[in-house]
mmCIF file of C-alpha atoms in Angstrom:
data_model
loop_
_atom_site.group_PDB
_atom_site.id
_atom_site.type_symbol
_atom_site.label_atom_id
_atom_site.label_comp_id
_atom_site.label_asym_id
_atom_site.label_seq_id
_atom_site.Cartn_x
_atom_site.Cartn_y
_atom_site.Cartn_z
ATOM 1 C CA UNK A 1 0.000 0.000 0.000
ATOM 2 C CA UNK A 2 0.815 3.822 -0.500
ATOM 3 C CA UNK A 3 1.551 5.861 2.044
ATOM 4 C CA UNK A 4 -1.911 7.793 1.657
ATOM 5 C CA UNK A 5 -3.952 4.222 1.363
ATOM 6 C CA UNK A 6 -4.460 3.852 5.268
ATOM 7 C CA UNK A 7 -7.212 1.764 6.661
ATOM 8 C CA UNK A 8 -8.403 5.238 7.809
ATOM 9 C CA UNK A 9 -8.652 6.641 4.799
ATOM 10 C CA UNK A 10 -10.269 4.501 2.582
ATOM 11 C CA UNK A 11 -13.138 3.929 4.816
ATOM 12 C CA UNK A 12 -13.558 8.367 5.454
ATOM 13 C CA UNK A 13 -13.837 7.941 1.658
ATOM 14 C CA UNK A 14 -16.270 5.641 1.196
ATOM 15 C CA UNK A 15 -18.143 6.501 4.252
ATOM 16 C CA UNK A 16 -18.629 10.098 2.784
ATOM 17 C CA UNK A 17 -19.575 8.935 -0.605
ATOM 18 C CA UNK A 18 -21.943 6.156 0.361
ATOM 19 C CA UNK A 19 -23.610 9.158 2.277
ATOM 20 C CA UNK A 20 -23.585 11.728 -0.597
ATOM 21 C CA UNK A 21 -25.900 8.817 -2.313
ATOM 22 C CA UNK A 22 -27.993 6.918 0.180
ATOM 23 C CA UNK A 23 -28.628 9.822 3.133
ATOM 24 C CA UNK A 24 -31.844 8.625 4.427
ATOM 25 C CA UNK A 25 -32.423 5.393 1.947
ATOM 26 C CA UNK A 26 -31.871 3.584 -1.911
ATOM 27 C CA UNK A 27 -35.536 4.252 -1.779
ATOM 28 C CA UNK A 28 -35.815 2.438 -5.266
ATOM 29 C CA UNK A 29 -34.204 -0.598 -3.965
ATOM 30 C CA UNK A 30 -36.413 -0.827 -0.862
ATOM 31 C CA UNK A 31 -39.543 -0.215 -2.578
ATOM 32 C CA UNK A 32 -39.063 -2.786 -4.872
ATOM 33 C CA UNK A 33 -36.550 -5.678 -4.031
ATOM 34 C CA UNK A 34 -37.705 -7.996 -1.318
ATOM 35 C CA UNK A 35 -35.048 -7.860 1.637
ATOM 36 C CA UNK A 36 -34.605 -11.515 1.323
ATOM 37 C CA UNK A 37 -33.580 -11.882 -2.155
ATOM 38 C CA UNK A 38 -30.455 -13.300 -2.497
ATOM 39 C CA UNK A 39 -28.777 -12.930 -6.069
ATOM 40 C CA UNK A 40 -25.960 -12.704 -7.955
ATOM 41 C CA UNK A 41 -24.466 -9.588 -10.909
ATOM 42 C CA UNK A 42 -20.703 -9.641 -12.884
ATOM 43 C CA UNK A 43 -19.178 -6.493 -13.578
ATOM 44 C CA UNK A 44 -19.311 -6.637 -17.334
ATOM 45 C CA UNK A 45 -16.185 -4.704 -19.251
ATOM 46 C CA UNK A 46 -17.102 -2.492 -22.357
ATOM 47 C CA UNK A 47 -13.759 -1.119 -23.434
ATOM 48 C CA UNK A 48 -10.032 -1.659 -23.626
ATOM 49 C CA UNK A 49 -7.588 -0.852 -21.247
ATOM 50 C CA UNK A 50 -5.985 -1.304 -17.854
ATOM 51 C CA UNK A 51 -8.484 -2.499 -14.782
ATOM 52 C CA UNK A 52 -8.169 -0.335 -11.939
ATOM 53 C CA UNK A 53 -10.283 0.205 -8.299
ATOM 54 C CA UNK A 54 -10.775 -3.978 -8.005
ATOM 55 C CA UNK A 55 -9.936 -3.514 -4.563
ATOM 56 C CA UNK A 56 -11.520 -0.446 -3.866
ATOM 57 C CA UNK A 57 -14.571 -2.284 -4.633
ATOM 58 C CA UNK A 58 -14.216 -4.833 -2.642
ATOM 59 C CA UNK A 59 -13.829 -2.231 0.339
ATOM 60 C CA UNK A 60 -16.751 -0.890 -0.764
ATOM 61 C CA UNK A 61 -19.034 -3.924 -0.666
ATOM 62 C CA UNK A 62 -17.758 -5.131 2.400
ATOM 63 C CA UNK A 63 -18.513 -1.630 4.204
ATOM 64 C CA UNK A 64 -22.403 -1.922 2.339
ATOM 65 C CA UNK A 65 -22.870 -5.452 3.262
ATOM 66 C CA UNK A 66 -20.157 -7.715 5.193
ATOM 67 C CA UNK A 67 -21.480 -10.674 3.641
ATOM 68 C CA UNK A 68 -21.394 -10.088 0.187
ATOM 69 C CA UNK A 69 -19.161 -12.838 -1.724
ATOM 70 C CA UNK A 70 -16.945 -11.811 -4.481
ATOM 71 C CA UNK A 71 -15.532 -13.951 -7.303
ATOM 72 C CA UNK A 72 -12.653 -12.330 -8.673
ATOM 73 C CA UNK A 73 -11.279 -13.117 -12.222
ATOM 74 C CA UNK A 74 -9.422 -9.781 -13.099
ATOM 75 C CA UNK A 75 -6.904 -7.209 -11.037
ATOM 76 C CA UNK A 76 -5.853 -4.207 -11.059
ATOM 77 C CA UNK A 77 -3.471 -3.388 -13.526
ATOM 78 C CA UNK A 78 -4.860 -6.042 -15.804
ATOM 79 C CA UNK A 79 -5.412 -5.423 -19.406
ATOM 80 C CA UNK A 80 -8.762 -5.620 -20.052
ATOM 81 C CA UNK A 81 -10.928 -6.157 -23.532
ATOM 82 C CA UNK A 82 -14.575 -5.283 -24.103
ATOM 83 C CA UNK A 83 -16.457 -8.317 -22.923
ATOM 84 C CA UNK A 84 -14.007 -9.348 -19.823
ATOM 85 C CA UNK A 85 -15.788 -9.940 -16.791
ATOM 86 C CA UNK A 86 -13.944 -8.387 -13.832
ATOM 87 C CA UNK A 87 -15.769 -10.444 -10.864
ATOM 88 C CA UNK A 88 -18.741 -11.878 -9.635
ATOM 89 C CA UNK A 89 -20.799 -10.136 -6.898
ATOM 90 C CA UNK A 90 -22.698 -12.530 -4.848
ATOM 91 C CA UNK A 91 -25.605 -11.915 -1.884
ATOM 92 C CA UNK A 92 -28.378 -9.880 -0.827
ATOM 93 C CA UNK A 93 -30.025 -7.998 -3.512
ATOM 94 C CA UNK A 94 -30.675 -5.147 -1.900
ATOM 95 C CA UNK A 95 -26.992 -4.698 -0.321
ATOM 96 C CA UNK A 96 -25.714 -5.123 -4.272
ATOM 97 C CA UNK A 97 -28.189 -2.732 -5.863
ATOM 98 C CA UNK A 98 -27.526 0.086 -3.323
ATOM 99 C CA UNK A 99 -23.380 -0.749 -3.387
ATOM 100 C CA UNK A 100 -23.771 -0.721 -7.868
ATOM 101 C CA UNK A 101 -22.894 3.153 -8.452
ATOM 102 C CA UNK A 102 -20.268 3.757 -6.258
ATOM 103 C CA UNK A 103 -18.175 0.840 -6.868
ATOM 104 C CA UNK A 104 -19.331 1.739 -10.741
ATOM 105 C CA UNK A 105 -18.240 5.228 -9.966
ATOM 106 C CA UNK A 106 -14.985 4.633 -8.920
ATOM 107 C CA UNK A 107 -13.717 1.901 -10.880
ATOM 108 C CA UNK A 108 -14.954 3.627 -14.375
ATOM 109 C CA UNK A 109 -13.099 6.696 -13.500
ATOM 110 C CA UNK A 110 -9.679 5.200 -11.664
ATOM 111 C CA UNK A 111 -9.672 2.249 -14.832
ATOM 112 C CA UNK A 112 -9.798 5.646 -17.161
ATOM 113 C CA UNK A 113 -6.708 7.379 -15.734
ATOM 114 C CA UNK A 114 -4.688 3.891 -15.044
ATOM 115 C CA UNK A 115 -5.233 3.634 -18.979
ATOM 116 C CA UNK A 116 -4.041 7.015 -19.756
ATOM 117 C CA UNK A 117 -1.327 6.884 -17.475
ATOM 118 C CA UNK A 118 -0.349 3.213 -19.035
ATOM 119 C CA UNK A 119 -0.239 4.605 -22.758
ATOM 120 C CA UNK A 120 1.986 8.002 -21.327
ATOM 121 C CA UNK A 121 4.330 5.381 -19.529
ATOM 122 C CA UNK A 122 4.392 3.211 -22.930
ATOM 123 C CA UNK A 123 5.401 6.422 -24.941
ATOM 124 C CA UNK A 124 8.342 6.912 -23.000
ATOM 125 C CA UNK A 125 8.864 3.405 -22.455
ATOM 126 C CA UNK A 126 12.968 3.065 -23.083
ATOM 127 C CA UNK A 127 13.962 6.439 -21.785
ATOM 128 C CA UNK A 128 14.817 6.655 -17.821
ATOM 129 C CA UNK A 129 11.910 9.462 -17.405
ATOM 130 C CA UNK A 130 10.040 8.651 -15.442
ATOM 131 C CA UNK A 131 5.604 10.213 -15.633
ATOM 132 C CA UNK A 132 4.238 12.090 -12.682
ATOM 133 C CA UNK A 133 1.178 13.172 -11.406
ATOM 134 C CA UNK A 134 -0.118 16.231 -10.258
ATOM 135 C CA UNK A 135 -2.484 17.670 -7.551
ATOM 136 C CA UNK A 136 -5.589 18.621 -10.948
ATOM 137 C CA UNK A 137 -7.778 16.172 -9.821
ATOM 138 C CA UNK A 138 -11.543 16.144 -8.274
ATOM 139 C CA UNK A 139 -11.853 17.763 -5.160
ATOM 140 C CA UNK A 140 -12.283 14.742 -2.239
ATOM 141 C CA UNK A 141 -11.396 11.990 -5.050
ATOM 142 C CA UNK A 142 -7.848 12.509 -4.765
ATOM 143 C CA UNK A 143 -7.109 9.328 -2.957
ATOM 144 C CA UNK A 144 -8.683 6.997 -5.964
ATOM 145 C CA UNK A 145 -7.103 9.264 -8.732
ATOM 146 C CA UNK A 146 -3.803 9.074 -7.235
ATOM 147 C CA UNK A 147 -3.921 5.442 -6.251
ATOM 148 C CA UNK A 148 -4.988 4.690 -10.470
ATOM 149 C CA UNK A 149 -2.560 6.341 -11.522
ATOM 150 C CA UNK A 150 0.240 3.874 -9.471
ATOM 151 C CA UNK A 151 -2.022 1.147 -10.999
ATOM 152 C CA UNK A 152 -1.730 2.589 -14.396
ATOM 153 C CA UNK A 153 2.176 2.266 -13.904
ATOM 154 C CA UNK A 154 2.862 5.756 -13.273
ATOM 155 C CA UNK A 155 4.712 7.530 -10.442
ATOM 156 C CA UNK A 156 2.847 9.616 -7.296
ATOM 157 C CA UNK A 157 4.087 12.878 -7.085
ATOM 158 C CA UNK A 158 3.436 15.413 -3.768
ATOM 159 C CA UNK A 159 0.165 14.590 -2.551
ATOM 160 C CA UNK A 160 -0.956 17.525 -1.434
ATOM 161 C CA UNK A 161 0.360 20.951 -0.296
ATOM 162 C CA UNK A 162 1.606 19.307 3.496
ATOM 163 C CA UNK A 163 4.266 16.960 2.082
ATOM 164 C CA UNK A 164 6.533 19.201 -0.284
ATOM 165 C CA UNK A 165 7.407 22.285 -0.861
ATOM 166 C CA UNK A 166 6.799 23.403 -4.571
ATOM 167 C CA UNK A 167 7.505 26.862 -5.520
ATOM 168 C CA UNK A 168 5.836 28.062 -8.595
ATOM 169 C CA UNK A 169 6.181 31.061 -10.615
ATOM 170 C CA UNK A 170 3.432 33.252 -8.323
ATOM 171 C CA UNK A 171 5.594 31.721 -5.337
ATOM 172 C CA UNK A 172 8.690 33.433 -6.605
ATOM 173 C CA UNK A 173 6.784 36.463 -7.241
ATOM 174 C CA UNK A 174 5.407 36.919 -4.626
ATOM 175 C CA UNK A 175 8.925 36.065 -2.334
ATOM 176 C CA UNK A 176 10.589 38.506 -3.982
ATOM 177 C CA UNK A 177 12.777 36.538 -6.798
ATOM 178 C CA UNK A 178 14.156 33.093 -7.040
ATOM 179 C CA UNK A 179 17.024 33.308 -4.057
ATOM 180 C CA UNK A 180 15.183 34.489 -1.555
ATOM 181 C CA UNK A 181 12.031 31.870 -2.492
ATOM 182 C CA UNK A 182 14.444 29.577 -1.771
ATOM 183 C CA UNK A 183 16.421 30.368 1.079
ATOM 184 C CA UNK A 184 12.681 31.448 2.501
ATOM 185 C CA UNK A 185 11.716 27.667 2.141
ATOM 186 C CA UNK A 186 14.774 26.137 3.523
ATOM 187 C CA UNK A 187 14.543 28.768 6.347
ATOM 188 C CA UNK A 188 11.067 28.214 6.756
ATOM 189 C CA UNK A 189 12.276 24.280 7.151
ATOM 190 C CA UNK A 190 14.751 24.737 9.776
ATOM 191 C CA UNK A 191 12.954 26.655 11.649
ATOM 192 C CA UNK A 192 10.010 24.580 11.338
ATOM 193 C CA UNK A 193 11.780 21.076 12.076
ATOM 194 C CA UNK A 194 10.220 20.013 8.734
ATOM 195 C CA UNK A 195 11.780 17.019 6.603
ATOM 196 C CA UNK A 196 10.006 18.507 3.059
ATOM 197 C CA UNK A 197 11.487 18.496 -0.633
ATOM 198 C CA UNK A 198 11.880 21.495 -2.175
ATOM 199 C CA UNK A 199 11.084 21.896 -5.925
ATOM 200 C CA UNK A 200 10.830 24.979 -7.943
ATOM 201 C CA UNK A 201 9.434 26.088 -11.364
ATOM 202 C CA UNK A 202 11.798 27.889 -14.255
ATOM 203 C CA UNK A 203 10.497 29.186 -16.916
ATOM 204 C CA UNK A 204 14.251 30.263 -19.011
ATOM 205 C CA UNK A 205 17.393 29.525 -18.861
ATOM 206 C CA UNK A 206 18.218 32.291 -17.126
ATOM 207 C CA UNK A 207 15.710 31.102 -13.945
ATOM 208 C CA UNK A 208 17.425 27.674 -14.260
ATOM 209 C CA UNK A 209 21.146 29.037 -13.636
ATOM 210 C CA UNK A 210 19.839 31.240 -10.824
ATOM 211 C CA UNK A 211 18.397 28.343 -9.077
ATOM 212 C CA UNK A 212 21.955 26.436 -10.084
ATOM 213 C CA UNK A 213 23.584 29.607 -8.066
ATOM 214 C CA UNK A 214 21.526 29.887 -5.046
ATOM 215 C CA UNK A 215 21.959 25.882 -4.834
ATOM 216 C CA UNK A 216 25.841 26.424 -4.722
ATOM 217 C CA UNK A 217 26.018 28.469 -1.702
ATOM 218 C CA UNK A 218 23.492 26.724 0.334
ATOM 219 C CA UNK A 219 21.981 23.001 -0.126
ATOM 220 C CA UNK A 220 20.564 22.289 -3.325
ATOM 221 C CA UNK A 221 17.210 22.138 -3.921
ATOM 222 C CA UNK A 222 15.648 18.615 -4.814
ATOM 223 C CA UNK A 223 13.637 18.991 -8.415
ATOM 224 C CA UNK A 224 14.111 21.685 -10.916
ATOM 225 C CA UNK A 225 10.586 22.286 -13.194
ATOM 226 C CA UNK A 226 11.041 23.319 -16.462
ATOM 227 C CA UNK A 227 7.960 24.575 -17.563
ATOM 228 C CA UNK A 228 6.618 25.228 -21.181
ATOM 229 C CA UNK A 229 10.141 25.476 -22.502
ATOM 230 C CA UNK A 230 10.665 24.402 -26.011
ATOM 231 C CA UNK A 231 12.758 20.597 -26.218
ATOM 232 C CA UNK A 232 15.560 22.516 -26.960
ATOM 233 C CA UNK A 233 15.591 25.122 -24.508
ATOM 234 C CA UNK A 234 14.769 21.955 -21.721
ATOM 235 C CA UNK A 235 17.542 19.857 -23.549
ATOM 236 C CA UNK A 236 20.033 22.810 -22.881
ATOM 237 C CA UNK A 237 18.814 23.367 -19.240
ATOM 238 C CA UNK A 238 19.033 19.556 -18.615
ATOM 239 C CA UNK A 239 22.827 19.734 -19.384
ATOM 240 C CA UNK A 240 23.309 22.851 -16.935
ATOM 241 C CA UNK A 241 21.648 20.556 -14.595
ATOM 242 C CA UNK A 242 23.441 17.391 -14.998
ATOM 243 C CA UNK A 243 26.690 19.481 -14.798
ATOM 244 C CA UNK A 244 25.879 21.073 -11.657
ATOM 245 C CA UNK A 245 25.465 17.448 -10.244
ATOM 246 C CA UNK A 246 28.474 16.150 -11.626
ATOM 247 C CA UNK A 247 30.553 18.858 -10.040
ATOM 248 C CA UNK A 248 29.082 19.316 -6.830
ATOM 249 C CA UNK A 249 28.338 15.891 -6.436
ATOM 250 C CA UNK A 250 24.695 16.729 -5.344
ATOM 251 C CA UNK A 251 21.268 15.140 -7.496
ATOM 252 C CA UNK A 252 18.878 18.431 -8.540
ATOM 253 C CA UNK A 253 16.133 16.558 -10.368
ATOM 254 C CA UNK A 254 14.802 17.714 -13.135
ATOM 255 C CA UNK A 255 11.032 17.711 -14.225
ATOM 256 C CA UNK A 256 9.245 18.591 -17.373
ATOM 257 C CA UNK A 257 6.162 20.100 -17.120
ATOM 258 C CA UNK A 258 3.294 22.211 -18.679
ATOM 259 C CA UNK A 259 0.686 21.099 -21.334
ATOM 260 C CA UNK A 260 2.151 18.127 -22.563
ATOM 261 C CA UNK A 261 0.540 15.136 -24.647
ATOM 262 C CA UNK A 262 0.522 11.773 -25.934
ATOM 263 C CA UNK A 263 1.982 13.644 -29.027
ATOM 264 C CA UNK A 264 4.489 15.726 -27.421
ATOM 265 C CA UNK A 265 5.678 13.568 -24.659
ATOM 266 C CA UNK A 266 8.040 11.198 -26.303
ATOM 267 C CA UNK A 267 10.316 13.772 -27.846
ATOM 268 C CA UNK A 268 10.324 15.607 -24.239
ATOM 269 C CA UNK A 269 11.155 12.333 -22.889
ATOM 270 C CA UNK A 270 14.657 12.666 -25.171
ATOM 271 C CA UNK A 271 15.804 15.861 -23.808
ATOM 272 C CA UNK A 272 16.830 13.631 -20.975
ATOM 273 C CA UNK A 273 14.820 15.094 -18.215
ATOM 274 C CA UNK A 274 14.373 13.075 -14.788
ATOM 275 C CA UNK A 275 10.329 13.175 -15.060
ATOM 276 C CA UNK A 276 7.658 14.544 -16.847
ATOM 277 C CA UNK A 277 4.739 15.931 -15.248
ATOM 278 C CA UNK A 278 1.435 15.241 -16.380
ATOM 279 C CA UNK A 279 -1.773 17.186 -15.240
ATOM 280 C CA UNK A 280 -3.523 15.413 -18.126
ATOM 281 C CA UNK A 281 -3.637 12.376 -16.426
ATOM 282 C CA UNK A 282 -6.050 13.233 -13.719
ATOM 283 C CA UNK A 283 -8.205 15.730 -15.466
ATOM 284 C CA UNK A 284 -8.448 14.883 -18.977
ATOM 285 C CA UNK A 285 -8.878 11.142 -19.224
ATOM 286 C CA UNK A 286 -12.073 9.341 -20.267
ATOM 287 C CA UNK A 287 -13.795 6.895 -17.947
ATOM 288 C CA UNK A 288 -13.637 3.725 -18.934
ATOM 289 C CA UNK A 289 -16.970 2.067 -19.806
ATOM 290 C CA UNK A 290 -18.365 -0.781 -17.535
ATOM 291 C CA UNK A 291 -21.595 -2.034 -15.962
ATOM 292 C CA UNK A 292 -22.872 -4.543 -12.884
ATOM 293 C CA UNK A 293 -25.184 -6.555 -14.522
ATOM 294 C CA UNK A 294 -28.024 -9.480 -13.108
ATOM 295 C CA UNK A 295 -27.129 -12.927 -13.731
#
């Protein structure tokens, strides 16, 4: 498990979204499903790609009904084709009907960005870059989004605002200039007792050898963004990078980032930058078709 996948957690999540859509009732399953039945639905597949939120769902039946029985056939990370049948769902109707849209929910959406995450990590596939996320995703769904995108085979960047320090252009403004958002942060950790990463956004070459300065007087920061630069701008600032490291025997990561694509990403992947940063992954994937169906 990831550090963010407590026991805890997972069940605020699904506590809070099985409230959102019950409150006081599945009023259409009660008024028309005797309490008794007993029956049995497969989670039918209806598109291609990589199977994410298998045990998500199974969390999620288990906190609707202890004694629902699944079957499981397929995992997450598994390819999947249209057709597949992830699992078998076995128990009382009424526990099934009412646990049907979230697990739905949740496993359309986190098998949509594990796919798109799995055909970013593919394009690159070769290269040592490695493909981030970010923190664009739905507000209160981060947990799932972030968790697919590990599933999809991609790589969990900060979490939130609390466990890194990432200074971005309004950051620097704001501070004054590049140095001083820097030494602010490292200030601001010492004083603080806090164990964070620092990262911070260039924009030019120019911003990238500033940051290389400030690092040599003080300790280096840990990632370097280079954001919307052209390849061979980034290819340029990955060298002034690399040689900082190789003199000063320090690691300054660098990361790509800033409206890239499926397109785009490969060629960005040859500039030989660290990681590549991809917002796209979290708020411009398409859910991945799938429905619980009676048997």
């Amino acid at each position: 498990m990831y550090n963010y996948l407590t026991p805890e957690s997972l069940d605020q999540f699904i506590t809070l979204a099985l409230k959102e859509d019950i409150a006081d009732g599945d009023h259409s399953t009660l008024s028309s499903v005797p309490s008794t039945a007993q029956k049995k639905a497969h989670l039918l597949i209806k598109g291609n790609g990589i199977l994410a939120g298998i045990e998500l769902a199974k969390l999620i039946f288990a906190k609707v009904d202890k004694n629902l029985k699944l079957n499981i056939f397929l995992n997450d990370g598994d390819k999947i084709n249209h057709g597949d049948i992830a699992f078998i769902v076995e128990g009382n109707a009424q526990s099934i009907l009412t646990a049907e849209r979230l697990v739905l929910n949740c496993m359309q959406r986190m098998s949509g960005i594990a796919t798109l995450t799995n055909q970013f990590v593919e394009a690159v596939k070769g290269s040592q870059t490695k493909i981030l996320d970010t923190r664009k995703t739905t507000p209160n769904s981060r947990i799932t989004e972030k968790w697919a995108v590990k599933i999809g085979g991609g790589t969990n960047h900060r979490y939130g605002l609390f466990d890194m320090i990432m200074l971005k252009d309004n950051h620097v403004d704001y501070a004054g200039g590049i140095e001083k958002a820097i030494q602010s942060a490292q200030n601001y950790c010492k004083i603080n007792n806090k164990d964070l990463k620092i990262e911070i956004e260039t924009r030019n070459l120019e911003e990238v050898k500033q940051v290389l300065e400030v690092s040599k007087k003080d300790k280096p920061i840990d990632f370097l963004m280079l954001d919307n630069m052209s390849n061979e701008m980034m290819k340029e600032a990955v060298s002034l990078i690399n040689d900082f490291n190789a003199t000063s025997n320090k690691k300054i990561m660098s990361e790509a980032s800033g409206g890239i694509t499926l397109e785009t990403v490969r060629e960005i992947s040859k500039t030989g930058v660290d990681s590549i940063s991809v917002g796209a992954l979290t708020h411009s994937y398409q859910s991945l078709d799938m429905s619980l169906k009676a048997i």
